PDB file of C-alpha atoms in Angstrom:
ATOM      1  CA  UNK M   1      26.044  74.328 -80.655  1.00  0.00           C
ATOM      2  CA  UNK M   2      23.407  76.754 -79.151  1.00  0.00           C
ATOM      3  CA  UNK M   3      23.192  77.280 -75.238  1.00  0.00           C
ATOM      4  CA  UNK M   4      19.387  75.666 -75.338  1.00  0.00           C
ATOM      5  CA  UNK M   5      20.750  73.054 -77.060  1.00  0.00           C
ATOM      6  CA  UNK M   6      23.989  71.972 -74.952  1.00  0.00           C
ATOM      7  CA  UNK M   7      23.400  69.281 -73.057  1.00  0.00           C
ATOM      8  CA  UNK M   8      25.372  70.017 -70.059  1.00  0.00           C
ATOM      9  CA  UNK M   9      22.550  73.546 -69.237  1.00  0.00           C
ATOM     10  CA  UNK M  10      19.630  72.267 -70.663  1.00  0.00           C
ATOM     11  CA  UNK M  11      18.282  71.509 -66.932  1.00  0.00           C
ATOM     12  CA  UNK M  12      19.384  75.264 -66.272  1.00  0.00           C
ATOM     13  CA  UNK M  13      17.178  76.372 -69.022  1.00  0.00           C
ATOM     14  CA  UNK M  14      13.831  74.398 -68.979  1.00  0.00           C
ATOM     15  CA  UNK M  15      10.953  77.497 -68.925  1.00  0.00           C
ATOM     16  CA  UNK M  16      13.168  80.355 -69.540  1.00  0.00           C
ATOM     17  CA  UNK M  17      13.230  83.486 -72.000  1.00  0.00           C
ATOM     18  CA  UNK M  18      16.324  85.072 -73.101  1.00  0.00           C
ATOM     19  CA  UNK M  19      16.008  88.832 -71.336  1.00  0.00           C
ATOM     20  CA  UNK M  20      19.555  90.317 -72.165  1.00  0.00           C
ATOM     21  CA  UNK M  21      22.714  89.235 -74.100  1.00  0.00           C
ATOM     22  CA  UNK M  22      26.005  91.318 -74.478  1.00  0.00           C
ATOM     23  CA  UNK M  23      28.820  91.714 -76.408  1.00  0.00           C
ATOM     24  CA  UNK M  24      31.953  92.173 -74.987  1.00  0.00           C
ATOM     25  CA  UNK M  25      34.324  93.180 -77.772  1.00  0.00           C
ATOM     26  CA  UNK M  26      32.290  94.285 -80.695  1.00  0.00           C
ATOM     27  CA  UNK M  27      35.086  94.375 -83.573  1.00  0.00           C
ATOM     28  CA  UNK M  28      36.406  90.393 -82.746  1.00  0.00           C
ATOM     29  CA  UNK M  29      32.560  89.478 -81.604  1.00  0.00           C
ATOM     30  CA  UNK M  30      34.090  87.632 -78.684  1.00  0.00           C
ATOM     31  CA  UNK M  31      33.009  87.432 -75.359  1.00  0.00           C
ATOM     32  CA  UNK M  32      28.915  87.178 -75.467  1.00  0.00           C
ATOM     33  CA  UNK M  33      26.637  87.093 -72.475  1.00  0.00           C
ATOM     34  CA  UNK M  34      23.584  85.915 -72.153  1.00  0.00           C
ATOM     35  CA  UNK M  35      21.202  86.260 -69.363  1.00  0.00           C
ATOM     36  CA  UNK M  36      17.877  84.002 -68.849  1.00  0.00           C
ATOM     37  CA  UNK M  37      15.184  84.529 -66.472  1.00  0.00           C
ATOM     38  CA  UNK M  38      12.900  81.720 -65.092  1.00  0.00           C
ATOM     39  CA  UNK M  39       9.439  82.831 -64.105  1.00  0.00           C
ATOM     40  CA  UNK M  40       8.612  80.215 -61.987  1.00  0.00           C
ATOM     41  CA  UNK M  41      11.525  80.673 -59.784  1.00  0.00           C
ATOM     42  CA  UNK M  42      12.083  84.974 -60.230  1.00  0.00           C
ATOM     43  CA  UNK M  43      16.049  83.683 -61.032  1.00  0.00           C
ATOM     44  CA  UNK M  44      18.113  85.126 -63.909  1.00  0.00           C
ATOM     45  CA  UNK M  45      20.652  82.480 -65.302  1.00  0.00           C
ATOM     46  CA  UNK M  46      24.327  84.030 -66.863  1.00  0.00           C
ATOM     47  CA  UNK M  47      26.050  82.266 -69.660  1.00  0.00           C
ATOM     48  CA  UNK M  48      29.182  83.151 -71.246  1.00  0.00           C
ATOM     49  CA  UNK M  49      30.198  82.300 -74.768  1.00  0.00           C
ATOM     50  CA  UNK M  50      33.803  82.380 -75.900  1.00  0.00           C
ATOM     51  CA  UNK M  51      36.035  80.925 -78.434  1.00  0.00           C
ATOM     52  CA  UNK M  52      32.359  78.409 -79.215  1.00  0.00           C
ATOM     53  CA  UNK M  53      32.462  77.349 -75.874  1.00  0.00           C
ATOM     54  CA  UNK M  54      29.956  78.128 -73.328  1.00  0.00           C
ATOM     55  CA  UNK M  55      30.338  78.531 -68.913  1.00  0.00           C
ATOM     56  CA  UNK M  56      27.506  78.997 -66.854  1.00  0.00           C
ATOM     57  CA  UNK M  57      28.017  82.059 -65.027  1.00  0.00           C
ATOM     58  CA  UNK M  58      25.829  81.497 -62.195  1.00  0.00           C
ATOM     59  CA  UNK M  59      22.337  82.670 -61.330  1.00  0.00           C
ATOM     60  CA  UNK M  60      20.716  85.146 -59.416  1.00  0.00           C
ATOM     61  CA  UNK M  61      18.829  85.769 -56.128  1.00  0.00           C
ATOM     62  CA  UNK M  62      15.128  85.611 -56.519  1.00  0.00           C
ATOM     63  CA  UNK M  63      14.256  89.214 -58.631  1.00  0.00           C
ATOM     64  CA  UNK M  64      11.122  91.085 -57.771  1.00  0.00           C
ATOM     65  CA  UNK M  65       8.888  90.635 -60.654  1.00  0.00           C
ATOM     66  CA  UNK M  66       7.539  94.203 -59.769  1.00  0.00           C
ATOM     67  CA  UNK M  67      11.025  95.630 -60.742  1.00  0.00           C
ATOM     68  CA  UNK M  68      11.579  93.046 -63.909  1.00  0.00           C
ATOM     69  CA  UNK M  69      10.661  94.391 -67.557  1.00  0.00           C
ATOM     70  CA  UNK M  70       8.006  92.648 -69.725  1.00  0.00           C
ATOM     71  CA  UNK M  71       8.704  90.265 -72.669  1.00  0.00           C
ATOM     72  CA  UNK M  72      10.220  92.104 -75.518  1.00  0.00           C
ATOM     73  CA  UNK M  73       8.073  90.436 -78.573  1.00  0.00           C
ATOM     74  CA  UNK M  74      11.360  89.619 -80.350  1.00  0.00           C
ATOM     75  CA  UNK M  75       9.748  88.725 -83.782  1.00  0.00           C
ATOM     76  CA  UNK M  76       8.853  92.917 -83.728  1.00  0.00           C
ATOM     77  CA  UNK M  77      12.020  93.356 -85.360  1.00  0.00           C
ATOM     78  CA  UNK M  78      12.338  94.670 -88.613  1.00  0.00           C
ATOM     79  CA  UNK M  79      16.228  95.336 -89.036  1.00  0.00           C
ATOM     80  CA  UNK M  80      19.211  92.663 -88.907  1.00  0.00           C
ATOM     81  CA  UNK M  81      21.941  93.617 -86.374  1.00  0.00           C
ATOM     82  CA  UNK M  82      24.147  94.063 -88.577  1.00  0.00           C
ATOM     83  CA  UNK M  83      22.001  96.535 -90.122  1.00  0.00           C
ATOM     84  CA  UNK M  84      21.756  98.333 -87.432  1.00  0.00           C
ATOM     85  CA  UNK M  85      25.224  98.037 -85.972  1.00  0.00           C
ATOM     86  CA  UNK M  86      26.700  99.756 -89.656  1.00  0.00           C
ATOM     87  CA  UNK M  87      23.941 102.522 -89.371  1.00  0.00           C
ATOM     88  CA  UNK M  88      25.374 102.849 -85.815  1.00  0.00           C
ATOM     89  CA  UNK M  89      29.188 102.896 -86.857  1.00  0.00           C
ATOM     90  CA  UNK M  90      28.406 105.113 -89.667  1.00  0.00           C
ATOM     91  CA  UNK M  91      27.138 107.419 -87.653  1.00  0.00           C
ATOM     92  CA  UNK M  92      29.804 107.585 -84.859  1.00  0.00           C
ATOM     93  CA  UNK M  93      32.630 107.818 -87.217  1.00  0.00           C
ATOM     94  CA  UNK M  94      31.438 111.053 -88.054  1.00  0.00           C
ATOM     95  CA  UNK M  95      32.693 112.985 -85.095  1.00  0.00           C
ATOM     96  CA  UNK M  96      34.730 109.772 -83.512  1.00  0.00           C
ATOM     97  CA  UNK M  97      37.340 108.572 -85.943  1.00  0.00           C
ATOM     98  CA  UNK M  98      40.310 108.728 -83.334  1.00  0.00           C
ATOM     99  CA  UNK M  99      38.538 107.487 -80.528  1.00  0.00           C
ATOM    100  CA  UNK M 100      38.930 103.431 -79.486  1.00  0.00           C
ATOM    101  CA  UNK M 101      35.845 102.060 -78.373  1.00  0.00           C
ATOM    102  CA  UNK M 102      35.903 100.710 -75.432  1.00  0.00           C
ATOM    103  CA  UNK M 103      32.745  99.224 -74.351  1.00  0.00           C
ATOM    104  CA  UNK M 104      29.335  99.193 -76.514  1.00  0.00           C
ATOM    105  CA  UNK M 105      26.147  98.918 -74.495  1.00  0.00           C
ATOM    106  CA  UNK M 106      22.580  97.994 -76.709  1.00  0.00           C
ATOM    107  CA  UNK M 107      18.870  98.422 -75.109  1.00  0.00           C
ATOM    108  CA  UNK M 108      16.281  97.786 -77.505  1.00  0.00           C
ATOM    109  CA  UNK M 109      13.489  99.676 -76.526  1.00  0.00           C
ATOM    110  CA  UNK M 110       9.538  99.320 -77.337  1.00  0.00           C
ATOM    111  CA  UNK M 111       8.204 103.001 -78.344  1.00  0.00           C
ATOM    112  CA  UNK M 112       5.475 103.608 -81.024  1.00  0.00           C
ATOM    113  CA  UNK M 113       8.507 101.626 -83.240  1.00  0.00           C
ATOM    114  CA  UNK M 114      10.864  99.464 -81.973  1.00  0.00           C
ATOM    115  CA  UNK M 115      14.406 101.633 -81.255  1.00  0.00           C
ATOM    116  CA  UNK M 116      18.118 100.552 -80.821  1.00  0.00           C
ATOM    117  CA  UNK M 117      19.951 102.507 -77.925  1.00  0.00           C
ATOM    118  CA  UNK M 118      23.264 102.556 -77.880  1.00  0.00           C
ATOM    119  CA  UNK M 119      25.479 103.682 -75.179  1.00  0.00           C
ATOM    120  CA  UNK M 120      29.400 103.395 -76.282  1.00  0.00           C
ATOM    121  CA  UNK M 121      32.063 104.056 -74.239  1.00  0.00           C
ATOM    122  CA  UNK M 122      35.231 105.878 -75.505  1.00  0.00           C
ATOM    123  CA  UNK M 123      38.464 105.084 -74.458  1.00  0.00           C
ATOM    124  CA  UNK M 124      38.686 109.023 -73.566  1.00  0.00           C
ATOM    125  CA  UNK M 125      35.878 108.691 -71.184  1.00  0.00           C
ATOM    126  CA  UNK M 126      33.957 110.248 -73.403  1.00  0.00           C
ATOM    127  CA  UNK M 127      30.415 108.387 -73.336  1.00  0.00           C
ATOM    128  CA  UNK M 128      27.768 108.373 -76.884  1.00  0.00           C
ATOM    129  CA  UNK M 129      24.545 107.911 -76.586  1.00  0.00           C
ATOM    130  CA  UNK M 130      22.583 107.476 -80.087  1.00  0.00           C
ATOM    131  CA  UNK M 131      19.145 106.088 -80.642  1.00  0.00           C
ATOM    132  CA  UNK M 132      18.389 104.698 -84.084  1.00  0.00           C
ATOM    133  CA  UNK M 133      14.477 103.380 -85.264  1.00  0.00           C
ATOM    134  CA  UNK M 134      14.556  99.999 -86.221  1.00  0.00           C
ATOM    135  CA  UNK M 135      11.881 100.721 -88.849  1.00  0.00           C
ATOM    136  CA  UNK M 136      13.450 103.683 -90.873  1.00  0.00           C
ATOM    137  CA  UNK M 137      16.951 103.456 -89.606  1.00  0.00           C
ATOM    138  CA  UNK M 138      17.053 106.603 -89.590  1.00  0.00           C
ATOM    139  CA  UNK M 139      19.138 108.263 -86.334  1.00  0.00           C
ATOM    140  CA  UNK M 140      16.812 109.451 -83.555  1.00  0.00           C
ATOM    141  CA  UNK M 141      19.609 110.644 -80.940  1.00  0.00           C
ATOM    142  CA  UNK M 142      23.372 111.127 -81.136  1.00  0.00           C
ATOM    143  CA  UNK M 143      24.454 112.907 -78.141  1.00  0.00           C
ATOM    144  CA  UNK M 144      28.250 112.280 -76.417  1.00  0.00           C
ATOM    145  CA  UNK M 145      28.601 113.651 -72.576  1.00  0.00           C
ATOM    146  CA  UNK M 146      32.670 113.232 -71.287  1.00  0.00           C
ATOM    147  CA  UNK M 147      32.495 111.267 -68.044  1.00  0.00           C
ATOM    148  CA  UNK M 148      35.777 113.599 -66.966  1.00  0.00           C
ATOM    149  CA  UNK M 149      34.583 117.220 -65.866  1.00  0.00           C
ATOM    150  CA  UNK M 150      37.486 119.844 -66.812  1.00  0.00           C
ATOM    151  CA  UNK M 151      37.192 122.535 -64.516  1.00  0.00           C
ATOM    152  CA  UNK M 152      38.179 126.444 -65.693  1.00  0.00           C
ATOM    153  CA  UNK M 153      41.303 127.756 -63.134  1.00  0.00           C
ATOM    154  CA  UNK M 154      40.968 131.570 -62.035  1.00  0.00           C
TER     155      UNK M 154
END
């Protein structure tokens, strides 16, 4: 069973667009969130999908629509996630293998192509950021910044 298609949030749901989903734990895929905005209203709905069941997570205060992004034309899309995802893991193996992953954050972005951003958070604080075209696959950014500063002693 889909969230639109649950019967206990399909009042929740009625004129809404999907803006932003997450995954909390990407090697079990448990733990998705899924966010819905209603126009007519400026709210954001929060759902929560674990173990095939789903919670409403609440909703929002009233957003400014002056500060909330545009439609992302879905159907753009030209890679699968998993695709994308293996391109991704590929990629950050390279100069990762010993690191646990800790969090995983994905943007999809609307350039000249469409592009995947990732964000992935190390267990060592250490923080990748890689870019990937959903077009070409090919790898656009891979940059890695360590959220813990060492300072040089005198």
């Amino acid at each position: 069973i889909t969230i639109r298609d649950s019967e206990t949030f399909k009042e929740f749901l009625h004129s809404t667009y999907l803006i932003s989903c997450f995954l909390d734990d990407i090697e079990s895929k448990k733990g998705w969130e899924y966010n819905f905005y209603r126009e007519e209203s400026k709210e954001i709905f929060s759902f929560f999908v674990e173990n095939a069941s789903i919670v409403f997570g609440g909703k929002s205060p009233p957003v400014n629509p002056q500060h909330f992004p545009q439609i992302f034309p879905l159907e753009e899309l030209k890679s699968q996630q998993e695709d994308i995802f293996n391109v991704m893991k590929r990629e950050s193996l390279k100069e990762y293998t010993q690191d646990k992953v800790l969090k995983i954050f994905v943007i999809l972005e609307k350039h000249e192509d469409i592009v995947w951003s990732f964000l992935i958070l190390l267990k060592n604080l250490n923080v990748i950021h890689m870019k990937i075209n959903d077009r070409t696959h090919e790898v656009i950014e891979n940059s890695s910044i360590s959220m813990i500063k060492k300072e040089k002693k005198n």
